[in-house]
């Protein structure tokens, strides 16, 4: 899944991204490049804008200024000559179709079984052959350790199992990029580990991932780069050992001090 | 927790005596007396009604399957089905339009609901039936431009089309609000997830939102369907031969008003009873995936049992 973009071009290129809800400015100029195969963990206090930024990458939120490119295409817009025009809803849907997303609240479809949840997008959006999609779904469920839950409904699963199904569902669309929006924040403490283990496996297999989380240990072990956000800005970024072990910015120091 | 665990805690004999699995329910004499008293009152009332000659039960029996009554029954049922299907389809369109970000669509939808919910159904039916006095000719044309096609209103608006138009448009206004309520009841994260996975708005509605909204749409829709069966009796004022109209046409001849009305009442009750059963089945279908309606206890926390399953791996 990594070799989709073997050049040295960044897979994600965010430039001067601003976002405001009415008068409340949430993002105040974010610049970020993510290389293919890179695992970027975004840390920061609540309200720093890290989840909002993640949701801007697949245009669940429209940005107010700046630009976001994924895989060479500008998300939500298109150049027509030298005029930038908004894309139609269906064109945006197509852009999103190779970006997988995992949500804090899992958001599995409760009226569908685990299998139906996973094959919905491959069959319905990508037009994959149903039998092939089922085979792939079973392979993915084995990978997240839930082969025996194929025909269960989401409500019959624990939170950790639901989140692992949600990860399998996101992988089923063969994503070139995976977005994780606080994937362990809604879990009971004893269920966090199983989800982080699954994510660590994906990171090792070279999937490009952007992870918003509060799990410092995950950042230390699995991240190629840690980005620290505060008040709508990126205040510090670098290798996990540098940012977590030897933070330079006072906001980063204050934030990390609470986890020691 | 199984019983073996509790006996481990207390090895003496009183543990099994204390085991609630062996508890008895005391016999409630007061409840029995209440049941008998209410039963006697109901039975007595039924006996009085059955033996009251003014109800004319032999006449009821004689006319119950009368061809005129049967014809009226078919008309009532047919009108109900057609008006309801059209009403639900149009109501769905109106609900989606009302919730869309398109100002034109949501404004038009709001006006439609405002008008058809705000005027009495009886008046709407009479207006449709008398359309020809307002607009003698119906035509399709470009606004302020040339006419493309036209018809005599009287040839288009029969009692049947007036009844269908009146009932269906009125129903659509109510169904629009019921469906909108159902769509709003679905967690916002569901639509967002469908969107994030590249589904178009239409597909996400059809595959993700509407199936979940059905749980809160079905009960009030059942209510509407039962209302609709009874509302079809209003079309008797525009000379549409429905169930009520047909029993009226018989008692206008025979003057047996009460027995003939009883024929209609019993038919209406029979139909609504059948619909109630059907509604139960539909509700059960749309609550699949909701474990609380299964064999599990109502207060059970999903995470707790799932955790136990996890531990058994």
Coordinates of C-alpha atoms in Angstrom, one line a residue:
Chain A
X1 CA 0.0 0.0 0.0
X2 CA 3.0 2.3 0.4
X3 CA 4.3 2.3 -3.1
X4 CA 1.5 4.3 -4.5
X5 CA 3.7 7.4 -4.5
X6 CA 7.3 6.2 -4.8
X7 CA 8.6 9.7 -5.6
X8 CA 9.9 12.1 -3.0
X9 CA 6.9 14.4 -3.4
X10 CA 5.0 14.8 -0.2
X11 CA 1.7 12.9 -0.1
X12 CA 0.0 15.7 1.9
X13 CA 1.0 19.3 1.4
X14 CA -0.8 21.8 3.7
X15 CA 0.0 25.5 3.2
X16 CA -1.0 28.4 5.4
X17 CA -4.2 26.7 6.4
X18 CA -6.7 28.9 8.3
X19 CA -10.0 27.9 9.7
X20 CA -12.5 29.9 11.7
X21 CA -16.0 29.2 13.1
X22 CA -17.6 32.6 12.8
X23 CA -15.3 34.8 14.9
X24 CA -13.5 31.9 16.6
X25 CA -10.2 31.3 14.9
X26 CA -9.3 27.6 15.2
X27 CA -6.4 27.2 12.7
X28 CA -4.0 30.2 12.3
X29 CA -1.8 29.2 9.5
X30 CA -0.7 25.5 9.4
X31 CA 2.1 24.3 7.1
X32 CA 2.7 20.6 7.1
X33 CA 4.2 18.1 4.6
X34 CA 3.7 14.4 5.1
X35 CA 5.8 12.1 3.0
X36 CA 4.5 8.7 1.6
X37 CA 4.9 6.0 4.3
X38 CA 5.5 8.5 7.0
X39 CA 3.6 8.3 10.4
X40 CA 2.9 11.7 11.8
X41 CA 1.5 12.0 15.3
X42 CA -0.2 15.3 16.2
X43 CA -0.2 16.1 19.9
X44 CA -1.6 19.1 21.7
X45 CA -4.0 20.3 24.4
X46 CA -7.8 20.2 23.8
X47 CA -8.9 23.0 21.6
X48 CA -5.5 23.4 19.9
X49 CA -7.2 22.7 16.6
X50 CA -5.6 19.3 15.9
X51 CA -8.8 17.4 15.2
X52 CA -10.1 20.3 13.1
X53 CA -6.9 20.2 11.0
X54 CA -7.3 16.5 10.5
X55 CA -10.9 16.9 9.4
X56 CA -9.8 19.6 6.9
X57 CA -7.5 17.2 5.2
X58 CA -10.4 15.2 3.8
X59 CA -12.7 18.3 3.5
X60 CA -15.1 17.3 6.3
X61 CA -14.5 20.9 7.2
X62 CA -13.9 23.6 4.5
X63 CA -10.8 25.7 5.2
X64 CA -11.0 29.5 5.1
X65 CA -7.6 30.3 3.6
X66 CA -4.6 28.4 2.3
X67 CA -4.5 25.1 0.5
X68 CA -4.3 21.4 1.1
X69 CA -3.0 19.0 -1.5
X70 CA -3.3 15.2 -1.2
X71 CA -1.6 13.0 -3.8
X72 CA -1.1 16.0 -6.1
X73 CA -4.8 17.0 -6.1
X74 CA -6.1 20.1 -4.3
X75 CA -8.8 18.9 -1.9
X76 CA -12.1 20.6 -2.6
X77 CA -11.0 22.8 -5.5
X78 CA -9.7 22.6 -9.0
X79 CA -7.6 24.9 -11.2
X80 CA -9.5 26.0 -14.3
X81 CA -6.9 28.0 -16.3
X82 CA -5.6 30.3 -13.6
X83 CA -9.0 30.4 -11.7
X84 CA -9.5 28.2 -8.6
X85 CA -13.1 26.8 -8.6
X86 CA -14.9 24.8 -6.0
X87 CA -15.5 21.1 -6.8
X88 CA -19.0 19.6 -6.8
X89 CA -20.0 17.4 -3.9
X90 CA -19.6 14.3 -6.0
X91 CA -16.1 15.3 -7.1
X92 CA -15.1 15.8 -3.5
X93 CA -16.6 12.4 -2.7
X94 CA -14.3 10.9 -5.3
X95 CA -11.3 12.7 -3.9
X96 CA -12.0 11.3 -0.4
X97 CA -12.5 7.8 -1.6
X98 CA -8.8 6.8 -1.1
X99 CA -8.5 8.6 2.3
X100 CA -9.4 6.3 5.2
X101 CA -10.6 7.7 8.4
X102 CA -11.0 6.4 11.9
X103 CA -13.2 8.3 14.3
X104 CA -13.1 8.8 18.1
X105 CA -16.7 7.4 18.4
X106 CA -16.0 4.5 16.0
X107 CA -19.1 5.5 13.9
X108 CA -19.7 2.0 12.7
X109 CA -23.0 1.6 10.9
X110 CA -25.2 0.0 13.6
X111 CA -27.7 -1.5 11.3
X112 CA -25.1 -3.5 9.4
X113 CA -23.0 -6.5 10.5
X114 CA -19.3 -6.2 10.8
X115 CA -18.8 -7.7 7.3
X116 CA -21.4 -5.3 5.7
X117 CA -19.7 -2.4 7.4
X118 CA -16.4 -3.3 5.8
X119 CA -17.6 -4.0 2.3
X120 CA -20.0 -1.1 2.0
X121 CA -17.5 1.4 0.6
X122 CA -15.5 -1.0 -1.6
X123 CA -18.6 -2.4 -3.2
X124 CA -20.8 0.7 -3.2
X125 CA -18.2 3.4 -3.9
X126 CA -15.4 1.7 -5.7
X127 CA -17.5 -0.9 -7.5
X128 CA -15.4 -3.8 -6.4
X129 CA -16.7 -7.3 -7.0
X130 CA -18.7 -8.5 -4.0
X131 CA -17.0 -11.8 -3.5
X132 CA -13.6 -10.2 -3.8
X133 CA -14.6 -7.6 -1.3
X134 CA -15.8 -10.2 1.2
X135 CA -12.6 -12.1 0.8
X136 CA -10.6 -8.9 1.4
X137 CA -12.8 -8.1 4.4
X138 CA -12.1 -11.5 6.0
X139 CA -8.4 -11.0 5.5
X140 CA -8.5 -7.6 7.1
X141 CA -10.6 -8.9 10.0
X142 CA -8.0 -11.6 10.6
X143 CA -5.3 -8.9 10.6
X144 CA -7.1 -7.0 13.4
X145 CA -7.8 -10.2 15.2
X146 CA -11.5 -10.4 14.8
X147 CA -12.2 -13.2 12.4
X148 CA -14.9 -14.7 14.7
X149 CA -16.9 -11.4 14.6
X150 CA -17.8 -11.3 10.9
X151 CA -21.5 -11.6 11.4
X152 CA -21.8 -9.7 14.7
X153 CA -23.5 -6.4 14.9
X154 CA -21.4 -3.5 16.2
X155 CA -23.4 -3.2 19.5
X156 CA -22.4 -6.8 20.3
X157 CA -18.7 -5.8 20.4
X158 CA -16.7 -4.0 23.0
X159 CA -15.4 -0.5 22.3
X160 CA -11.9 -1.8 21.4
X161 CA -13.3 -4.4 19.1
X162 CA -15.5 -1.8 17.4
X163 CA -12.5 0.4 16.8
X164 CA -10.6 -2.4 15.3
X165 CA -13.5 -3.1 13.0
X166 CA -13.5 0.6 12.1
X167 CA -9.8 0.3 11.3
X168 CA -10.5 -2.7 9.1
X169 CA -13.3 -0.8 7.4
X170 CA -10.9 2.1 6.6
X171 CA -8.3 -0.3 5.3
X172 CA -10.8 -1.9 3.0
X173 CA -10.8 1.0 0.6
X174 CA -7.1 0.5 0.0
X175 CA -6.3 4.0 1.3
X176 CA -3.2 5.9 0.3
X177 CA -3.6 7.9 3.5
X178 CA -5.1 7.0 6.9
X179 CA -6.5 9.7 9.3
X180 CA -7.0 8.7 13.0
X181 CA -9.0 11.2 15.0
X182 CA -8.3 10.4 18.7
X183 CA -9.0 6.7 18.1
X184 CA -8.5 5.7 21.7
X185 CA -10.1 8.6 23.5
X186 CA -13.5 6.9 23.9
X187 CA -12.2 3.6 25.1
X188 CA -12.0 2.2 28.6
X189 CA -8.3 2.2 29.7
X190 CA -7.9 -1.6 29.5
X191 CA -9.1 -1.6 25.8
X192 CA -6.7 1.1 24.6
X193 CA -3.8 -1.3 24.1
X194 CA -5.4 -3.6 21.5
X195 CA -6.2 -0.6 19.3
X196 CA -2.8 0.9 19.6
X197 CA -1.2 -2.5 18.8
X198 CA -3.2 -2.7 15.6
X199 CA -2.2 0.8 14.7
X200 CA 1.5 0.0 15.5
X201 CA 1.3 -2.9 13.0
X202 CA 0.0 -0.6 10.3
X203 CA 2.7 1.9 10.9
X204 CA 5.4 -0.8 10.6
X205 CA 3.9 -1.9 7.3
X206 CA 4.6 1.5 5.9
X207 CA 1.0 2.9 5.7
X208 CA 1.0 6.7 5.5
X209 CA -0.8 7.8 8.7
X210 CA -1.7 11.1 10.4
X211 CA -2.7 10.4 14.0
X212 CA -4.3 12.8 16.4
X213 CA -4.0 11.4 19.9
X214 CA -3.2 11.9 23.5
X215 CA -1.2 8.6 23.7
X216 CA 2.4 9.8 24.2
X217 CA 3.6 6.2 24.3
X218 CA 2.3 5.6 20.9
X219 CA 3.9 8.7 19.6
X220 CA 7.3 7.7 21.1
X221 CA 7.1 4.1 19.7
X222 CA 5.4 4.4 16.3
X223 CA 5.8 7.9 15.0
X224 CA 8.3 9.0 12.4
X225 CA 7.6 12.6 13.4
X226 CA 5.7 14.3 16.2
X227 CA 3.9 17.6 15.6
X228 CA 2.9 19.6 18.6
X229 CA 0.0 22.0 18.1
X230 CA -1.2 24.8 20.4
X231 CA -3.7 27.5 19.8
X232 CA -4.1 27.0 16.1
X233 CA -0.3 26.9 15.4
X234 CA 2.3 24.2 15.0
X235 CA 4.7 25.2 17.7
X236 CA 7.2 22.4 17.5
X237 CA 7.9 19.3 15.4
X238 CA 10.6 16.7 14.9
X239 CA 11.7 13.2 15.7
X240 CA 9.8 11.7 18.7
X241 CA 12.9 11.5 20.8
X242 CA 13.7 15.1 20.3
X243 CA 10.2 16.6 20.8
X244 CA 9.2 14.3 23.6
X245 CA 12.6 13.9 25.2
X246 CA 14.0 17.4 24.8
X247 CA 11.1 19.9 24.1
X248 CA 12.2 23.4 23.2
X249 CA 9.0 25.4 23.3
X250 CA 7.6 26.3 26.7
X251 CA 4.1 25.2 25.6
X252 CA 5.4 21.8 24.7
X253 CA 7.3 21.5 27.9
X254 CA 4.2 22.4 29.9
X255 CA 2.0 19.9 28.0
X256 CA 4.5 17.0 28.4
X257 CA 5.1 17.8 32.0
X258 CA 1.5 16.6 32.8
X259 CA 2.3 13.1 31.4
X260 CA 5.4 12.5 33.5
Chain B
X1 CA -22.4 -14.6 37.6
X2 CA -23.3 -18.3 37.9
X3 CA -24.6 -20.0 41.0
X4 CA -21.5 -22.0 41.6
X5 CA -19.6 -18.8 42.5
X6 CA -22.1 -17.8 45.2
X7 CA -22.0 -21.2 46.9
X8 CA -18.2 -20.9 47.1
X9 CA -18.6 -17.7 49.1
X10 CA -20.9 -19.4 51.7
X11 CA -20.6 -23.2 52.0
X12 CA -23.4 -23.5 54.6
X13 CA -27.0 -24.5 53.7
X14 CA -28.5 -21.0 54.0
X15 CA -26.8 -19.9 50.7
X16 CA -29.2 -22.1 48.6
X17 CA -32.1 -20.9 50.6
X18 CA -31.1 -17.3 49.9
X19 CA -30.6 -18.1 46.2
X20 CA -33.2 -15.9 44.4
X21 CA -33.5 -18.6 41.7
X22 CA -35.6 -20.6 44.2
X23 CA -37.8 -17.6 45.2
X24 CA -41.6 -17.9 45.0
X25 CA -44.0 -15.3 43.8
X26 CA -46.8 -14.9 46.4
X27 CA -50.4 -15.3 45.0
X28 CA -52.1 -11.9 44.8
X29 CA -55.8 -12.2 45.7
X30 CA -56.4 -8.5 45.2
X31 CA -55.3 -8.7 41.6
X32 CA -57.5 -11.7 41.0
X33 CA -60.6 -9.9 42.4
X34 CA -59.8 -6.9 40.2
X35 CA -59.5 -9.1 37.1
X36 CA -62.8 -10.8 37.9
X37 CA -64.6 -7.5 38.5
X38 CA -63.3 -5.8 35.3
X39 CA -64.1 -9.1 33.4
X40 CA -67.6 -9.1 34.6
X41 CA -68.2 -5.4 33.6
X42 CA -66.8 -6.0 30.1
X43 CA -68.8 -9.2 29.6
X44 CA -72.0 -7.6 30.8
X45 CA -71.5 -4.6 28.5
X46 CA -70.8 -7.0 25.5
X47 CA -74.0 -9.0 26.4
X48 CA -76.1 -5.8 26.5
X49 CA -74.8 -4.6 23.2
X50 CA -75.3 -8.0 21.6
X51 CA -78.9 -8.3 22.8
X52 CA -79.8 -4.7 22.0
X53 CA -82.2 -4.9 19.1
X54 CA -81.6 -1.3 18.1
X55 CA -78.2 -2.4 16.8
X56 CA -79.9 -4.7 14.3
X57 CA -77.3 -7.4 14.3
X58 CA -79.2 -9.6 11.8
X59 CA -79.0 -6.7 9.3
X60 CA -75.3 -6.2 10.0
X61 CA -74.7 -9.8 9.2
X62 CA -76.9 -9.7 6.1
X63 CA -75.0 -6.7 4.6
X64 CA -71.5 -7.4 5.9
X65 CA -70.4 -9.0 2.7
X66 CA -72.9 -7.2 0.4
X67 CA -71.3 -6.5 -3.0
X68 CA -71.9 -2.7 -2.6
X69 CA -70.1 -2.7 0.7
X70 CA -67.3 -4.9 -0.7
X71 CA -66.9 -2.5 -3.6
X72 CA -66.7 0.5 -1.2
X73 CA -64.2 -1.4 0.9
X74 CA -62.0 -2.0 -2.1
X75 CA -62.2 1.7 -3.0
X76 CA -61.3 2.7 0.6
X77 CA -58.3 0.3 0.7
X78 CA -57.1 1.3 -2.8
X79 CA -57.3 5.0 -2.1
X80 CA -55.4 4.4 1.2
X81 CA -52.6 2.5 -0.5
X82 CA -52.3 4.9 -3.4
X83 CA -52.5 8.1 -1.3
X84 CA -50.1 6.7 1.2
X85 CA -47.5 5.5 -1.3
X86 CA -47.6 8.9 -3.1
X87 CA -47.6 10.7 0.2
X88 CA -44.6 8.8 1.6
X89 CA -42.6 9.3 -1.7
X90 CA -43.4 13.0 -2.0
X91 CA -42.9 13.4 1.8
X92 CA -39.4 11.9 1.5
X93 CA -38.5 14.3 -1.3
X94 CA -39.9 17.2 0.7
X95 CA -38.0 16.1 3.9
X96 CA -34.7 15.8 2.0
X97 CA -35.3 19.2 0.2
X98 CA -36.1 20.8 3.6
X99 CA -32.9 19.6 5.1
X100 CA -30.7 20.5 2.1
X101 CA -28.3 23.4 2.1
X102 CA -30.0 24.6 -1.1
X103 CA -32.1 27.6 -0.1
X104 CA -34.5 27.3 -3.0
X105 CA -35.3 23.6 -2.3
X106 CA -35.7 24.1 1.5
X107 CA -37.9 27.2 1.0
X108 CA -40.3 25.5 -1.5
X109 CA -40.6 22.5 0.8
X110 CA -41.4 24.7 3.8
X111 CA -44.1 26.5 1.9
X112 CA -45.6 23.2 0.7
X113 CA -45.8 21.9 4.2
X114 CA -47.1 25.2 5.6
X115 CA -50.0 25.3 3.1
X116 CA -51.1 21.6 3.1
X117 CA -50.8 21.2 6.8
X118 CA -52.5 24.5 7.5
X119 CA -55.8 24.0 5.7
X120 CA -58.5 21.3 6.5
X121 CA -58.3 18.2 4.4
X122 CA -62.1 18.4 3.8
X123 CA -61.7 21.9 2.3
X124 CA -58.7 20.7 0.2
X125 CA -60.8 17.8 -1.2
X126 CA -63.7 20.1 -2.1
X127 CA -61.3 22.5 -3.8
X128 CA -59.7 19.8 -5.9
X129 CA -63.1 18.5 -6.9
X130 CA -64.3 22.0 -7.9
X131 CA -61.0 22.8 -9.7
X132 CA -62.9 23.5 -12.9
X133 CA -64.7 26.5 -11.5
X134 CA -61.3 28.1 -10.6
X135 CA -59.3 26.9 -13.7
X136 CA -61.6 25.7 -16.5
X137 CA -58.6 24.7 -18.6
X138 CA -55.3 23.1 -17.4
X139 CA -52.3 23.7 -19.5
X140 CA -48.5 23.2 -19.5
X141 CA -46.7 26.3 -20.7
X142 CA -43.5 28.3 -20.3
X143 CA -44.2 30.9 -17.7
X144 CA -45.5 34.0 -19.5
X145 CA -44.7 32.2 -22.7
X146 CA -46.4 29.8 -25.2
X147 CA -48.7 26.9 -24.2
X148 CA -47.3 23.5 -24.8
X149 CA -50.4 21.3 -24.0
X150 CA -53.8 21.8 -22.4
X151 CA -56.8 19.8 -21.2
X152 CA -60.3 20.5 -20.0
X153 CA -60.2 20.5 -16.2
X154 CA -63.4 18.5 -16.0
X155 CA -61.9 15.7 -18.1
X156 CA -58.9 15.4 -15.8
X157 CA -60.4 16.0 -12.3
X158 CA -62.8 13.1 -11.7
X159 CA -63.9 12.2 -8.1
X160 CA -61.0 9.6 -8.2
X161 CA -58.2 12.0 -9.2
X162 CA -59.6 14.7 -6.9
X163 CA -59.6 12.2 -4.0
X164 CA -56.1 10.9 -4.7
X165 CA -54.6 14.4 -5.2
X166 CA -56.3 15.7 -2.0
X167 CA -55.3 12.8 0.2
X168 CA -51.8 12.3 -1.2
X169 CA -50.7 16.0 -1.1
X170 CA -52.1 16.4 2.4
X171 CA -50.4 13.2 3.5
X172 CA -47.1 14.3 1.9
X173 CA -47.0 17.4 4.2
X174 CA -47.4 15.3 7.3
X175 CA -45.0 12.6 6.1
X176 CA -42.4 15.2 5.3
X177 CA -42.3 16.3 8.9
X178 CA -42.3 12.7 10.2
X179 CA -39.4 11.7 7.9
X180 CA -37.5 14.9 8.7
X181 CA -37.8 14.1 12.4
X182 CA -36.5 10.6 11.7
X183 CA -33.5 11.8 9.6
X184 CA -32.6 14.3 12.4
X185 CA -32.7 11.5 15.0
X186 CA -29.7 9.8 13.3
X187 CA -26.4 10.6 14.9
X188 CA -24.5 13.3 12.8
X189 CA -21.4 11.1 12.9
X190 CA -23.1 8.6 10.7
X191 CA -23.6 10.9 7.7
X192 CA -20.1 12.3 8.3
X193 CA -18.6 8.8 8.2
X194 CA -20.4 8.0 5.0
X195 CA -19.2 11.2 3.5
X196 CA -15.6 10.6 4.7
X197 CA -15.7 7.2 2.9
X198 CA -16.5 8.9 -0.4
X199 CA -20.3 8.2 -0.6
X200 CA -22.4 10.6 -2.4
X201 CA -25.1 12.4 -0.5
X202 CA -27.8 10.2 -2.2
X203 CA -26.0 7.0 -1.4
X204 CA -25.3 7.9 2.2
X205 CA -29.0 8.8 2.7
X206 CA -30.2 5.6 1.1
X207 CA -27.7 3.1 2.7
X208 CA -26.8 4.7 6.0
X209 CA -29.2 7.4 7.2
X210 CA -32.6 6.2 6.1
X211 CA -32.3 2.6 7.4
X212 CA -31.4 4.1 10.8
X213 CA -34.1 6.7 10.7
X214 CA -36.7 4.1 10.0
X215 CA -36.9 3.1 13.6
X216 CA -38.3 6.5 14.5
X217 CA -40.2 6.9 11.2
X218 CA -42.3 3.6 11.3
X219 CA -44.4 4.1 14.5
X220 CA -45.8 7.6 13.5
X221 CA -46.2 6.3 9.9
X222 CA -48.4 3.5 11.2
X223 CA -50.4 6.1 12.9
X224 CA -50.7 8.1 9.7
X225 CA -51.8 5.0 7.8
X226 CA -54.6 4.3 10.3
X227 CA -55.6 8.0 10.1
X228 CA -55.6 7.7 6.3
X229 CA -58.0 4.7 6.3
X230 CA -60.4 6.8 8.3
X231 CA -59.7 10.0 6.3
X232 CA -60.7 8.2 3.1
X233 CA -64.3 8.4 4.5
X234 CA -64.1 12.2 3.8
X235 CA -64.1 11.5 0.1
X236 CA -67.8 10.5 0.4
X237 CA -68.5 14.3 0.2
X238 CA -67.2 14.4 -3.4
X239 CA -69.3 11.5 -4.5
X240 CA -66.4 9.0 -4.3
X241 CA -68.0 5.5 -3.6
X242 CA -65.8 4.5 -0.6
X243 CA -66.8 2.3 2.3
X244 CA -68.7 5.0 4.1
X245 CA -70.4 6.3 0.9
X246 CA -71.6 2.8 0.0
X247 CA -73.2 2.0 3.4
X248 CA -74.8 5.5 3.3
X249 CA -76.2 4.6 -0.2
X250 CA -77.7 1.5 1.3
X251 CA -79.2 3.1 4.4
X252 CA -80.6 5.9 2.3
X253 CA -82.8 3.2 0.7
X254 CA -83.5 1.0 3.8
X255 CA -83.3 3.6 6.6
X256 CA -81.3 1.1 8.7
X257 CA -78.8 3.7 9.7
X258 CA -77.2 2.2 12.8
X259 CA -76.8 -1.3 11.5
X260 CA -75.2 -0.1 8.3
X261 CA -72.8 2.2 10.2
X262 CA -71.9 -0.8 12.4
X263 CA -70.9 -2.7 9.2
X264 CA -68.5 0.2 8.3
X265 CA -67.2 0.5 11.8
X266 CA -66.4 -3.2 12.1
X267 CA -64.6 -3.2 8.7
X268 CA -62.6 -0.1 9.7
X269 CA -61.6 -1.9 13.0
X270 CA -60.7 -5.1 11.2
X271 CA -58.4 -3.3 8.8
X272 CA -56.7 -1.2 11.5
X273 CA -56.1 -4.4 13.6
X274 CA -54.4 -6.1 10.7
X275 CA -52.2 -3.0 10.2
X276 CA -51.2 -3.0 13.8
X277 CA -49.8 -6.5 13.5
X278 CA -48.0 -5.6 10.3
X279 CA -46.5 -2.5 12.0
X280 CA -45.1 -4.7 14.8
X281 CA -43.2 -6.9 12.2
X282 CA -41.8 -3.9 10.4
X283 CA -40.6 -2.3 13.7
X284 CA -38.8 -5.5 14.7
X285 CA -37.1 -5.6 11.3
X286 CA -35.7 -2.1 11.6
X287 CA -34.4 -2.6 15.2
X288 CA -32.1 -5.4 14.1
X289 CA -28.6 -4.8 15.3
X290 CA -30.0 -3.3 18.5
X291 CA -29.2 -5.9 21.1
X292 CA -31.6 -4.4 23.7
X293 CA -34.5 -5.8 21.7
X294 CA -33.0 -9.3 21.7
X295 CA -32.8 -11.8 24.6
X296 CA -30.5 -9.8 26.7
X297 CA -31.7 -7.9 29.7
X298 CA -32.8 -4.3 29.2
X299 CA -30.3 -2.7 31.6
X300 CA -27.3 -4.6 30.4
X301 CA -24.3 -2.5 29.5
X302 CA -22.9 -3.5 26.1
X303 CA -19.3 -3.1 27.1
X304 CA -19.7 -5.4 30.1
X305 CA -20.7 -8.5 28.2
X306 CA -18.4 -7.9 25.3
X307 CA -15.6 -7.6 27.8
X308 CA -16.5 -11.0 29.1
X309 CA -16.4 -12.4 25.6
X310 CA -13.1 -10.8 25.1
X311 CA -11.7 -12.5 28.3
X312 CA -12.8 -15.9 27.0
X313 CA -10.6 -15.7 23.9

